Amino acid sequence: MSTYSAPLRDMLFTMKEVGGLEAVCALPGFEECSADLVESILEEAGKFAAGVLDPINRAGDTQGARWKDGVVNAADGFKEAYQSFCDTGWNGMPASVEFGGQGLPTLVSTAVLEMWKSSNHAFSLCQMLTLGAVEAIAHHGSEALKQRFLPNMVSGRWTGTMNITEPQAGSDLSVIRSRAVPQGDHYRVSGNKIFITWGEHDLAENIIHLVLARLPDAPAGVKGLSLFLCPKFLVNEDGSLGERNDLLCTSLEHKLGIHGSPTASMSFGEQGGAIGYLVGEPNQGLACMFTMMNHARLNVGLEGLGVSERAYQHARAYALERVQGRTATGSKTIIGHPDVRRMLMDGKARIEAMRALAYFCAAQMDRAHAATHPADRAPSQALVELLTPIVKGWLTDNALFIASDGVQVHGGMGFVEETGAAQYLRDARITTIYEGTTAIQANDLIGRKIAREGGKTVKTLIARMDADARRLLDSREAAVAQTGAALHTGVAALDAAVDWLLAHSAEAGAQCAAGSVPFLRLAGTVVGGWLSARLADAAAAQLAAGEGDAAFLRAKVATARHYAAHVLVSAPMLRDVVVHGGDTTLALADEQF
Amino acid sequence: MSTYSAPLRDMLFTMKEVGGLEAVCALPGFEECSADLVESILEEAGKFAAGVLDPINRAGDTQGARWKDGVVNAADGFKEAYQSFCDTGWNGMPASVEFGGQGLPTLVSTAVLEMWKSSNHAFSLCQMLTLGAVEAIAHHGSEALKQRFLPNMVSGRWTGTMNITEPQAGSDLSVIRSRAVPQGDHYRVSGNKIFITWGEHDLAENIIHLVLARLPDAPAGVKGLSLFLCPKFLVNEDGSLGERNDLLCTSLEHKLGIHGSPTASMSFGEQGGAIGYLVGEPNQGLACMFTMMNHARLNVGLEGLGVSERAYQHARAYALERVQGRTATGSKTIIGHPDVRRMLMDGKARIEAMRALAYFCAAQMDRAHAATHPADRAPSQALVELLTPIVKGWLTDNALFIASDGVQVHGGMGFVEETGAAQYLRDARITTIYEGTTAIQANDLIGRKIAREGGKTVKTLIARMDADARRLLDSREAAVAQTGAALHTGVAALDAAVDWLLAHSAEAGAQCAAGSVPFLRLAGTVVGGWLSARLADAAAAQLAAGEGDAAFLRAKVATARHYAAHVLVSAPMLRDVVVHGGDTTLALADEQF
């Protein structure tokens, strides 16, 4: 079994060269942040991930969370790890200073979160849900709710959940049936929820459930949903824990992966109604939930990156150690077999592009939040909105591919569970599904994020990428110039696909939707290729200046070139699928399948 | 949970239109075979698959095979199903008449085997290994061995295994260490073998192990391997069972999938040496093993097809039943969501091309075996050899994709094990690994099957495909003409990649190997597209003649068109990866990963 090692050099290089770390640290509110501070934070986080979270990842998988009579025990080691995670302040680190967070840029917390995702995907979900709930309460909750709940949630003493799905209401929230009836200053909530991540567990003394439900007079559909805060234990005026609320975990799902993360079925109000507090305005639950969901979507994209990095490291370690056959390249171990090398290079190239995209998006969030001039914030916010479905959809799509190749590198040993490679594939498999399937991301992308504004933001981005491509074409470094040429072709393909979608979105919605996932893949492939090329460009510049570690920088140039030759090369094909593939997708009647 | 339903219409259409069923039945030795007979065989097999094997597939997964003190019990229902499988003659059906088989064309047995793979992948492996061992003994064993072992193996009373892998010798057989020492008319075999499929179980009264081992004076490397037959129970002169042989199952692997199939670690000769009989000549074990392996490779390709069909059926059933959201196409269930439709169409289109390729290859095996004029046999044999690594590599590659999409169609329910979709993904994951990884198939393809003969067979095939493409281009049916155009482009891309490989195989072997898997994908994509187009052409002809079921035939035309627009469209990109991607794959030093 390999041990996780945080890829600090890659992370820092990406933060600096595509995240613009220095400029982000110069934004108002982040003045205390510096490259040196960031480096030491990442080092400490890397130690925690490698020393505490990675070692219990396999127990999380093999033992999993266990349910008995409504009580859930996390896998061995999780409780102690969580305590330590909270004690050292990692839980609240990404939260805002107001509620006990560190007030660091999202760019920095994103790199830290990547490490939790890599080392222990299942464990990381608890923090993700808690901080998502924190954000929803902070944005929409009353002052009293904030004061009573946020400090303990940020510290991790209490955890949070998101209760959306019901058996009949998965992706379609309009048919949610849970109910809330007013009673004095609170409500009585009842209904059944499924797929509640960390919905019940023994890591913390209280669990704060956010629950989507309907008020008695609510309109039908999604406009009749309100958000309620239902604590597992009621909280007294003095902040101490009171009675157990009327809510119960009735079972845990038996899942393909992330066994360490309890996925609960919850029953609210079997004894007359769980006490809940309205968060935000009545019938505005969806808007409140979207605050959590956007946060969660970027985080799930980051899971795609994190699990890919871990699967890659695991496969690389095996390939560097396993002796089998005489290799065509002279290496002593199987990393010398050209196809093993191809799989590892593909993984490495995709991961570097994925990380660049995630960090770029994070830096835009910081700019959207903190840029001095409000006029500078809007374009960054528009970029974040455009990129969110791409980060979620494309990073997770790649993760399936990379984790599957990770198994393949191991040969027959990859199919044996003890080797550990299969867990990453099983864990990764959820990421293209939860927090909105890839299709839902893709529809959001072509609809709300592109068609609705007539392609304004995406066209601005395309122009920016094209300008970079033209500049790189003239690079004196041959590999960078070749990467620039591939980027130029890729950007043109994306541009053509955008034009086609804009021309057809009104009268041929189903055709556009039929090509939406291929379009999301095209967009991810090209934007990832752009940022990968920028990494190569920066590396080439440092090489030319005689700065830095030459082997590391040359690898950056070669890796971007590999991405161009093996991944970006698919852009024209994806354009063709978007433009010409809709009719065939819709050609059959239901009964012809 | 869906129930397996053998796709009889698709199977028969493919057998007739690309397998040339009538011509195959007219070959010497197959005179008793007719289209009507084949139809009733497939119907009966379909009933057995749906009624006996499919219902126990989930028990195989959840309960699995269990080891205790060297004894292995199969999952509930497997023993009874196996008994019935043998009693009804299905076990020996594909074997030659000489040893109790039915003497049916491989084309027919291939369709039947597809059903076993679809309905119960884990179960089907026992027959596959047994018949592989039968073939090796029949081709290489002495008359005495054949008489003593084959009849009971063909009937299924005894099963067979293939003991190749050792912990230090996975893909590299040259480092096999197991030993065999002569003793009178037999040998004493000792050594440790792993990954032995159905190596120990309680389905049958005896297990006949074929074991690769070295004689005392054997040369090093693969040229020093000999093949030995070691029965679990010795067989007396009169055919009754004698003493237990000195071999033991020491444990079973804990695997990602195919839990119903026990994967044994075997220890031979802990008490002085297992009694074994030499099969074939000393030091010719590899040739004997290759007889089994070629058989097994085509069968594993068929597993890719079988599990894909089952995963597709499972997803289709869910998509036709699950109500969620208003669909863009007006259907009441999620099959109306364009991206669900896209995933199902992709699966359907790939499966039809995969089936066409498997059946086409099977029909060539029949021609190579039975064609009246020896001159007609050689080209078919060459085609079988060329296509074998493509059937193994490409069908299984697709299976990972289709089974993963099968999970995705289910949304969150797909990640819950009870839904059953995840099992197909887990089961499929082994198919690109065992019996030679995709990389091993790809090296075989570009090396032994193409470069070694200067591309003769592949060039003949390309010319044939190109002629068909040109003819289809002129089709009066627009969809067929479009498919022909895509095929024309695809064939040209394959031709260019072949030319590049032929030009570089001598002096740039590592570059060629770096592109071998993309090349295998290209070859599968194009040959599959060719056969898919031929299905569409035949369907269009029947439609024009007013024959057959119009909805079924129109679906064939539309499905091939979808394949062209969504799968075959990738051919030029794959060509580029082969031609331009080798350098980047090999650009880094080991330590730069």
PDB file of N, CA and C in Angstrom, chain B residues 118-193:
ATOM      1  N   SER B 118     -24.095 -12.818 -19.859  1.00  0.00           N
ATOM      2  CA  SER B 118     -25.024 -11.750 -19.467  1.00  0.00           C
ATOM      3  C   SER B 118     -25.731 -12.082 -18.163  1.00  0.00           C
ATOM      4  N   SER B 119     -26.188 -13.299 -18.063  1.00  0.00           N
ATOM      5  CA  SER B 119     -27.061 -13.622 -16.930  1.00  0.00           C
ATOM      6  C   SER B 119     -26.271 -13.935 -15.670  1.00  0.00           C
ATOM      7  N   ASN B 120     -25.051 -14.453 -15.834  1.00  0.00           N
ATOM      8  CA  ASN B 120     -24.281 -14.791 -14.638  1.00  0.00           C
ATOM      9  C   ASN B 120     -22.800 -14.956 -15.007  1.00  0.00           C
ATOM     10  N   HIS B 121     -22.132 -13.836 -15.064  1.00  0.00           N
ATOM     11  CA  HIS B 121     -20.729 -13.784 -15.443  1.00  0.00           C
ATOM     12  C   HIS B 121     -19.892 -14.753 -14.594  1.00  0.00           C
ATOM     13  N   ALA B 122     -20.075 -14.705 -13.282  1.00  0.00           N
ATOM     14  CA  ALA B 122     -19.262 -15.519 -12.376  1.00  0.00           C
ATOM     15  C   ALA B 122     -19.476 -17.013 -12.652  1.00  0.00           C
ATOM     16  N   PHE B 123     -20.730 -17.395 -12.816  1.00  0.00           N
ATOM     17  CA  PHE B 123     -21.061 -18.801 -13.093  1.00  0.00           C
ATOM     18  C   PHE B 123     -20.432 -19.250 -14.406  1.00  0.00           C
ATOM     19  N   SER B 124     -20.513 -18.388 -15.416  1.00  0.00           N
ATOM     20  CA  SER B 124     -20.083 -18.770 -16.768  1.00  0.00           C
ATOM     21  C   SER B 124     -18.602 -19.128 -16.831  1.00  0.00           C
ATOM     22  N   LEU B 125     -17.833 -18.623 -15.877  1.00  0.00           N
ATOM     23  CA  LEU B 125     -16.388 -18.849 -15.922  1.00  0.00           C
ATOM     24  C   LEU B 125     -16.026 -20.308 -15.706  1.00  0.00           C
ATOM     25  N   CYS B 126     -16.843 -21.024 -14.962  1.00  0.00           N
ATOM     26  CA  CYS B 126     -16.533 -22.431 -14.687  1.00  0.00           C
ATOM     27  C   CYS B 126     -16.554 -23.220 -15.998  1.00  0.00           C
ATOM     28  N   GLN B 127     -17.587 -23.003 -16.789  1.00  0.00           N
ATOM     29  CA  GLN B 127     -17.663 -23.681 -18.087  1.00  0.00           C
ATOM     30  C   GLN B 127     -16.516 -23.249 -19.005  1.00  0.00           C
ATOM     31  N   MET B 128     -16.250 -21.943 -18.990  1.00  0.00           N
ATOM     32  CA  MET B 128     -15.195 -21.433 -19.873  1.00  0.00           C
ATOM     33  C   MET B 128     -13.862 -22.105 -19.585  1.00  0.00           C
ATOM     34  N   LEU B 129     -13.512 -22.187 -18.300  1.00  0.00           N
ATOM     35  CA  LEU B 129     -12.231 -22.798 -17.936  1.00  0.00           C
ATOM     36  C   LEU B 129     -12.233 -24.286 -18.280  1.00  0.00           C
ATOM     37  N   THR B 130     -13.348 -24.935 -18.011  1.00  0.00           N
ATOM     38  CA  THR B 130     -13.426 -26.373 -18.293  1.00  0.00           C
ATOM     39  C   THR B 130     -13.228 -26.638 -19.784  1.00  0.00           C
ATOM     40  N   LEU B 131     -13.957 -25.893 -20.610  1.00  0.00           N
ATOM     41  CA  LEU B 131     -13.855 -26.143 -22.047  1.00  0.00           C
ATOM     42  C   LEU B 131     -12.506 -25.694 -22.606  1.00  0.00           C
ATOM     43  N   GLY B 132     -11.896 -24.700 -21.975  1.00  0.00           N
ATOM     44  CA  GLY B 132     -10.532 -24.327 -22.372  1.00  0.00           C
ATOM     45  C   GLY B 132      -9.572 -25.471 -22.102  1.00  0.00           C
ATOM     46  N   ALA B 133      -9.721 -26.082 -20.938  1.00  0.00           N
ATOM     47  CA  ALA B 133      -8.869 -27.232 -20.602  1.00  0.00           C
ATOM     48  C   ALA B 133      -9.156 -28.402 -21.540  1.00  0.00           C
ATOM     49  N   VAL B 134     -10.430 -28.589 -21.867  1.00  0.00           N
ATOM     50  CA  VAL B 134     -10.798 -29.645 -22.813  1.00  0.00           C
ATOM     51  C   VAL B 134     -10.059 -29.435 -24.128  1.00  0.00           C
ATOM     52  N   GLU B 135     -10.071 -28.198 -24.597  1.00  0.00           N
ATOM     53  CA  GLU B 135      -9.439 -27.920 -25.884  1.00  0.00           C
ATOM     54  C   GLU B 135      -7.935 -28.180 -25.837  1.00  0.00           C
ATOM     55  N   ALA B 136      -7.306 -27.770 -24.733  1.00  0.00           N
ATOM     56  CA  ALA B 136      -5.860 -27.997 -24.616  1.00  0.00           C
ATOM     57  C   ALA B 136      -5.548 -29.492 -24.587  1.00  0.00           C
ATOM     58  N   ILE B 137      -6.336 -30.249 -23.841  1.00  0.00           N
ATOM     59  CA  ILE B 137      -6.097 -31.700 -23.764  1.00  0.00           C
ATOM     60  C   ILE B 137      -6.394 -32.349 -25.114  1.00  0.00           C
ATOM     61  N   ALA B 138      -7.486 -31.927 -25.749  1.00  0.00           N
ATOM     62  CA  ALA B 138      -7.853 -32.512 -27.035  1.00  0.00           C
ATOM     63  C   ALA B 138      -6.780 -32.252 -28.091  1.00  0.00           C
ATOM     64  N   HIS B 139      -6.176 -31.074 -28.079  1.00  0.00           N
ATOM     65  CA  HIS B 139      -5.163 -30.745 -29.084  1.00  0.00           C
ATOM     66  C   HIS B 139      -3.790 -31.316 -28.771  1.00  0.00           C
ATOM     67  N   HIS B 140      -3.458 -31.402 -27.488  1.00  0.00           N
ATOM     68  CA  HIS B 140      -2.068 -31.724 -27.142  1.00  0.00           C
ATOM     69  C   HIS B 140      -1.905 -32.996 -26.321  1.00  0.00           C
ATOM     70  N   GLY B 141      -2.984 -33.487 -25.719  1.00  0.00           N
ATOM     71  CA  GLY B 141      -2.858 -34.628 -24.815  1.00  0.00           C
ATOM     72  C   GLY B 141      -2.730 -35.957 -25.547  1.00  0.00           C
ATOM     73  N   SER B 142      -2.225 -36.955 -24.828  1.00  0.00           N
ATOM     74  CA  SER B 142      -2.131 -38.302 -25.393  1.00  0.00           C
ATOM     75  C   SER B 142      -3.533 -38.891 -25.510  1.00  0.00           C
ATOM     76  N   GLU B 143      -3.639 -39.949 -26.300  1.00  0.00           N
ATOM     77  CA  GLU B 143      -4.938 -40.599 -26.464  1.00  0.00           C
ATOM     78  C   GLU B 143      -5.467 -41.093 -25.110  1.00  0.00           C
ATOM     79  N   ALA B 144      -4.552 -41.608 -24.293  1.00  0.00           N
ATOM     80  CA  ALA B 144      -4.968 -42.123 -22.982  1.00  0.00           C
ATOM     81  C   ALA B 144      -5.547 -41.014 -22.105  1.00  0.00           C
ATOM     82  N   LEU B 145      -4.901 -39.867 -22.084  1.00  0.00           N
ATOM     83  CA  LEU B 145      -5.417 -38.730 -21.292  1.00  0.00           C
ATOM     84  C   LEU B 145      -6.781 -38.301 -21.816  1.00  0.00           C
ATOM     85  N   LYS B 146      -6.891 -38.223 -23.133  1.00  0.00           N
ATOM     86  CA  LYS B 146      -8.168 -37.803 -23.712  1.00  0.00           C
ATOM     87  C   LYS B 146      -9.291 -38.736 -23.286  1.00  0.00           C
ATOM     88  N   GLN B 147      -9.022 -40.041 -23.420  1.00  0.00           N
ATOM     89  CA  GLN B 147     -10.078 -41.014 -23.091  1.00  0.00           C
ATOM     90  C   GLN B 147     -10.430 -40.951 -21.608  1.00  0.00           C
ATOM     91  N   ARG B 148      -9.412 -40.752 -20.790  1.00  0.00           N
ATOM     92  CA  ARG B 148      -9.678 -40.794 -19.360  1.00  0.00           C
ATOM     93  C   ARG B 148     -10.368 -39.522 -18.835  1.00  0.00           C
ATOM     94  N   PHE B 149     -10.044 -38.392 -19.435  1.00  0.00           N
ATOM     95  CA  PHE B 149     -10.539 -37.149 -18.842  1.00  0.00           C
ATOM     96  C   PHE B 149     -11.616 -36.400 -19.639  1.00  0.00           C
ATOM     97  N   LEU B 150     -11.527 -36.443 -20.951  1.00  0.00           N
ATOM     98  CA  LEU B 150     -12.401 -35.547 -21.700  1.00  0.00           C
ATOM     99  C   LEU B 150     -13.909 -35.797 -21.553  1.00  0.00           C
ATOM    100  N   PRO B 151     -14.368 -37.036 -21.656  1.00  0.00           N
ATOM    101  CA  PRO B 151     -15.832 -37.202 -21.593  1.00  0.00           C
ATOM    102  C   PRO B 151     -16.449 -36.588 -20.334  1.00  0.00           C
ATOM    103  N   ASN B 152     -15.830 -36.827 -19.174  1.00  0.00           N
ATOM    104  CA  ASN B 152     -16.390 -36.277 -17.936  1.00  0.00           C
ATOM    105  C   ASN B 152     -16.226 -34.760 -17.832  1.00  0.00           C
ATOM    106  N   MET B 153     -15.233 -34.228 -18.525  1.00  0.00           N
ATOM    107  CA  MET B 153     -15.078 -32.763 -18.500  1.00  0.00           C
ATOM    108  C   MET B 153     -16.096 -32.117 -19.436  1.00  0.00           C
ATOM    109  N   VAL B 154     -16.320 -32.735 -20.584  1.00  0.00           N
ATOM    110  CA  VAL B 154     -17.293 -32.158 -21.517  1.00  0.00           C
ATOM    111  C   VAL B 154     -18.687 -32.189 -20.895  1.00  0.00           C
ATOM    112  N   SER B 155     -19.022 -33.276 -20.242  1.00  0.00           N
ATOM    113  CA  SER B 155     -20.359 -33.349 -19.635  1.00  0.00           C
ATOM    114  C   SER B 155     -20.489 -32.408 -18.450  1.00  0.00           C
ATOM    115  N   GLY B 156     -19.345 -32.005 -17.895  1.00  0.00           N
ATOM    116  CA  GLY B 156     -19.382 -31.107 -16.748  1.00  0.00           C
ATOM    117  C   GLY B 156     -19.300 -31.848 -15.421  1.00  0.00           C
ATOM    118  N   ARG B 157     -19.236 -33.183 -15.488  1.00  0.00           N
ATOM    119  CA  ARG B 157     -19.124 -33.943 -14.240  1.00  0.00           C
ATOM    120  C   ARG B 157     -17.833 -33.553 -13.525  1.00  0.00           C
ATOM    121  N   TRP B 158     -16.792 -33.303 -14.294  1.00  0.00           N
ATOM    122  CA  TRP B 158     -15.544 -32.747 -13.759  1.00  0.00           C
ATOM    123  C   TRP B 158     -15.315 -31.392 -14.407  1.00  0.00           C
ATOM    124  N   THR B 159     -14.740 -30.496 -13.646  1.00  0.00           N
ATOM    125  CA  THR B 159     -14.443 -29.181 -14.234  1.00  0.00           C
ATOM    126  C   THR B 159     -12.939 -29.022 -14.432  1.00  0.00           C
ATOM    127  N   GLY B 160     -12.554 -27.970 -15.142  1.00  0.00           N
ATOM    128  CA  GLY B 160     -11.142 -27.755 -15.451  1.00  0.00           C
ATOM    129  C   GLY B 160     -10.652 -26.383 -15.033  1.00  0.00           C
ATOM    130  N   THR B 161      -9.346 -26.256 -14.895  1.00  0.00           N
ATOM    131  CA  THR B 161      -8.749 -24.962 -14.542  1.00  0.00           C
ATOM    132  C   THR B 161      -7.465 -24.758 -15.339  1.00  0.00           C
ATOM    133  N   MET B 162      -6.908 -23.568 -15.169  1.00  0.00           N
ATOM    134  CA  MET B 162      -5.723 -23.135 -15.898  1.00  0.00           C
ATOM    135  C   MET B 162      -4.828 -22.489 -14.848  1.00  0.00           C
ATOM    136  N   ASN B 163      -3.738 -23.192 -14.485  1.00  0.00           N
ATOM    137  CA  ASN B 163      -2.853 -22.709 -13.410  1.00  0.00           C
ATOM    138  C   ASN B 163      -1.605 -22.091 -14.009  1.00  0.00           C
ATOM    139  N   ILE B 164      -1.634 -20.805 -14.211  1.00  0.00           N
ATOM    140  CA  ILE B 164      -0.510 -20.136 -14.848  1.00  0.00           C
ATOM    141  C   ILE B 164       0.206 -19.209 -13.868  1.00  0.00           C
ATOM    142  N   THR B 165      -0.544 -18.249 -13.359  1.00  0.00           N
ATOM    143  CA  THR B 165       0.046 -17.148 -12.604  1.00  0.00           C
ATOM    144  C   THR B 165       0.675 -17.588 -11.279  1.00  0.00           C
ATOM    145  N   GLU B 166       1.812 -17.003 -10.971  1.00  0.00           N
ATOM    146  CA  GLU B 166       2.432 -17.137  -9.641  1.00  0.00           C
ATOM    147  C   GLU B 166       2.635 -15.719  -9.111  1.00  0.00           C
ATOM    148  N   PRO B 167       2.856 -15.583  -7.809  1.00  0.00           N
ATOM    149  CA  PRO B 167       2.967 -14.213  -7.271  1.00  0.00           C
ATOM    150  C   PRO B 167       3.986 -13.352  -8.022  1.00  0.00           C
ATOM    151  N   GLN B 168       5.107 -13.934  -8.409  1.00  0.00           N
ATOM    152  CA  GLN B 168       6.146 -13.159  -9.086  1.00  0.00           C
ATOM    153  C   GLN B 168       6.007 -13.233 -10.602  1.00  0.00           C
ATOM    154  N   ALA B 169       5.025 -13.989 -11.093  1.00  0.00           N
ATOM    155  CA  ALA B 169       4.885 -14.194 -12.534  1.00  0.00           C
ATOM    156  C   ALA B 169       3.444 -13.959 -12.945  1.00  0.00           C
ATOM    157  N   GLY B 170       3.139 -12.676 -13.236  1.00  0.00           N
ATOM    158  CA  GLY B 170       1.800 -12.345 -13.697  1.00  0.00           C
ATOM    159  C   GLY B 170       1.776 -12.414 -15.217  1.00  0.00           C
ATOM    160  N   SER B 171       1.967 -11.278 -15.838  1.00  0.00           N
ATOM    161  CA  SER B 171       1.984 -11.257 -17.297  1.00  0.00           C
ATOM    162  C   SER B 171       3.264 -11.884 -17.848  1.00  0.00           C
ATOM    163  N   ASP B 172       4.310 -11.925 -17.048  1.00  0.00           N
ATOM    164  CA  ASP B 172       5.601 -12.440 -17.508  1.00  0.00           C
ATOM    165  C   ASP B 172       5.767 -13.902 -17.106  1.00  0.00           C
ATOM    166  N   LEU B 173       5.444 -14.789 -18.035  1.00  0.00           N
ATOM    167  CA  LEU B 173       5.477 -16.217 -17.710  1.00  0.00           C
ATOM    168  C   LEU B 173       6.898 -16.773 -17.641  1.00  0.00           C
ATOM    169  N   SER B 174       7.866 -15.986 -18.107  1.00  0.00           N
ATOM    170  CA  SER B 174       9.234 -16.504 -18.150  1.00  0.00           C
ATOM    171  C   SER B 174       9.788 -16.787 -16.757  1.00  0.00           C
ATOM    172  N   VAL B 175       9.196 -16.175 -15.732  1.00  0.00           N
ATOM    173  CA  VAL B 175       9.741 -16.350 -14.382  1.00  0.00           C
ATOM    174  C   VAL B 175       8.930 -17.325 -13.523  1.00  0.00           C
ATOM    175  N   ILE B 176       8.124 -18.139 -14.183  1.00  0.00           N
ATOM    176  CA  ILE B 176       7.386 -19.185 -13.463  1.00  0.00           C
ATOM    177  C   ILE B 176       8.379 -20.152 -12.811  1.00  0.00           C
ATOM    178  N   ARG B 177       8.085 -20.507 -11.540  1.00  0.00           N
ATOM    179  CA  ARG B 177       9.016 -21.328 -10.767  1.00  0.00           C
ATOM    180  C   ARG B 177       8.517 -22.735 -10.464  1.00  0.00           C
ATOM    181  N   SER B 178       7.228 -22.993 -10.644  1.00  0.00           N
ATOM    182  CA  SER B 178       6.699 -24.324 -10.290  1.00  0.00           C
ATOM    183  C   SER B 178       7.491 -25.410 -11.007  1.00  0.00           C
ATOM    184  N   ARG B 179       7.664 -26.550 -10.313  1.00  0.00           N
ATOM    185  CA  ARG B 179       8.562 -27.601 -10.804  1.00  0.00           C
ATOM    186  C   ARG B 179       7.802 -28.908 -10.977  1.00  0.00           C
ATOM    187  N   ALA B 180       8.305 -29.746 -11.891  1.00  0.00           N
ATOM    188  CA  ALA B 180       7.759 -31.091 -12.066  1.00  0.00           C
ATOM    189  C   ALA B 180       8.912 -32.059 -12.232  1.00  0.00           C
ATOM    190  N   VAL B 181       8.884 -33.093 -11.420  1.00  0.00           N
ATOM    191  CA  VAL B 181       9.963 -34.099 -11.443  1.00  0.00           C
ATOM    192  C   VAL B 181       9.383 -35.423 -11.944  1.00  0.00           C
ATOM    193  N   PRO B 182      10.036 -36.074 -12.928  1.00  0.00           N
ATOM    194  CA  PRO B 182       9.480 -37.314 -13.450  1.00  0.00           C
ATOM    195  C   PRO B 182       9.502 -38.434 -12.417  1.00  0.00           C
ATOM    196  N   GLN B 183       8.483 -39.264 -12.447  1.00  0.00           N
ATOM    197  CA  GLN B 183       8.403 -40.415 -11.548  1.00  0.00           C
ATOM    198  C   GLN B 183       7.570 -41.481 -12.271  1.00  0.00           C
ATOM    199  N   GLY B 184       8.267 -42.404 -12.890  1.00  0.00           N
ATOM    200  CA  GLY B 184       7.549 -43.435 -13.653  1.00  0.00           C
ATOM    201  C   GLY B 184       6.811 -42.822 -14.831  1.00  0.00           C
ATOM    202  N   ASP B 185       5.516 -43.158 -14.947  1.00  0.00           N
ATOM    203  CA  ASP B 185       4.733 -42.656 -16.086  1.00  0.00           C
ATOM    204  C   ASP B 185       4.131 -41.290 -15.809  1.00  0.00           C
ATOM    205  N   HIS B 186       4.440 -40.758 -14.623  1.00  0.00           N
ATOM    206  CA  HIS B 186       3.869 -39.437 -14.315  1.00  0.00           C
ATOM    207  C   HIS B 186       4.943 -38.520 -13.725  1.00  0.00           C
ATOM    208  N   TYR B 187       4.508 -37.417 -13.178  1.00  0.00           N
ATOM    209  CA  TYR B 187       5.420 -36.418 -12.626  1.00  0.00           C
ATOM    210  C   TYR B 187       4.931 -36.015 -11.243  1.00  0.00           C
ATOM    211  N   ARG B 188       5.850 -35.426 -10.493  1.00  0.00           N
ATOM    212  CA  ARG B 188       5.470 -34.850  -9.198  1.00  0.00           C
ATOM    213  C   ARG B 188       5.583 -33.333  -9.327  1.00  0.00           C
ATOM    214  N   VAL B 189       4.453 -32.670  -9.198  1.00  0.00           N
ATOM    215  CA  VAL B 189       4.399 -31.223  -9.439  1.00  0.00           C
ATOM    216  C   VAL B 189       4.343 -30.475  -8.114  1.00  0.00           C
ATOM    217  N   SER B 190       5.137 -29.420  -8.010  1.00  0.00           N
ATOM    218  CA  SER B 190       5.068 -28.592  -6.800  1.00  0.00           C
ATOM    219  C   SER B 190       5.231 -27.117  -7.141  1.00  0.00           C
ATOM    220  N   GLY B 191       4.586 -26.289  -6.347  1.00  0.00           N
ATOM    221  CA  GLY B 191       4.666 -24.844  -6.572  1.00  0.00           C
ATOM    222  C   GLY B 191       3.390 -24.157  -6.108  1.00  0.00           C
ATOM    223  N   ASN B 192       3.426 -22.824  -6.123  1.00  0.00           N
ATOM    224  CA  ASN B 192       2.268 -22.040  -5.700  1.00  0.00           C
ATOM    225  C   ASN B 192       1.704 -21.244  -6.868  1.00  0.00           C
ATOM    226  N   LYS B 193       0.427 -21.353  -7.051  1.00  0.00           N
ATOM    227  CA  LYS B 193      -0.245 -20.652  -8.131  1.00  0.00           C
ATOM    228  C   LYS B 193      -1.317 -19.738  -7.547  1.00  0.00           C
TER     229      LYS B 193
END
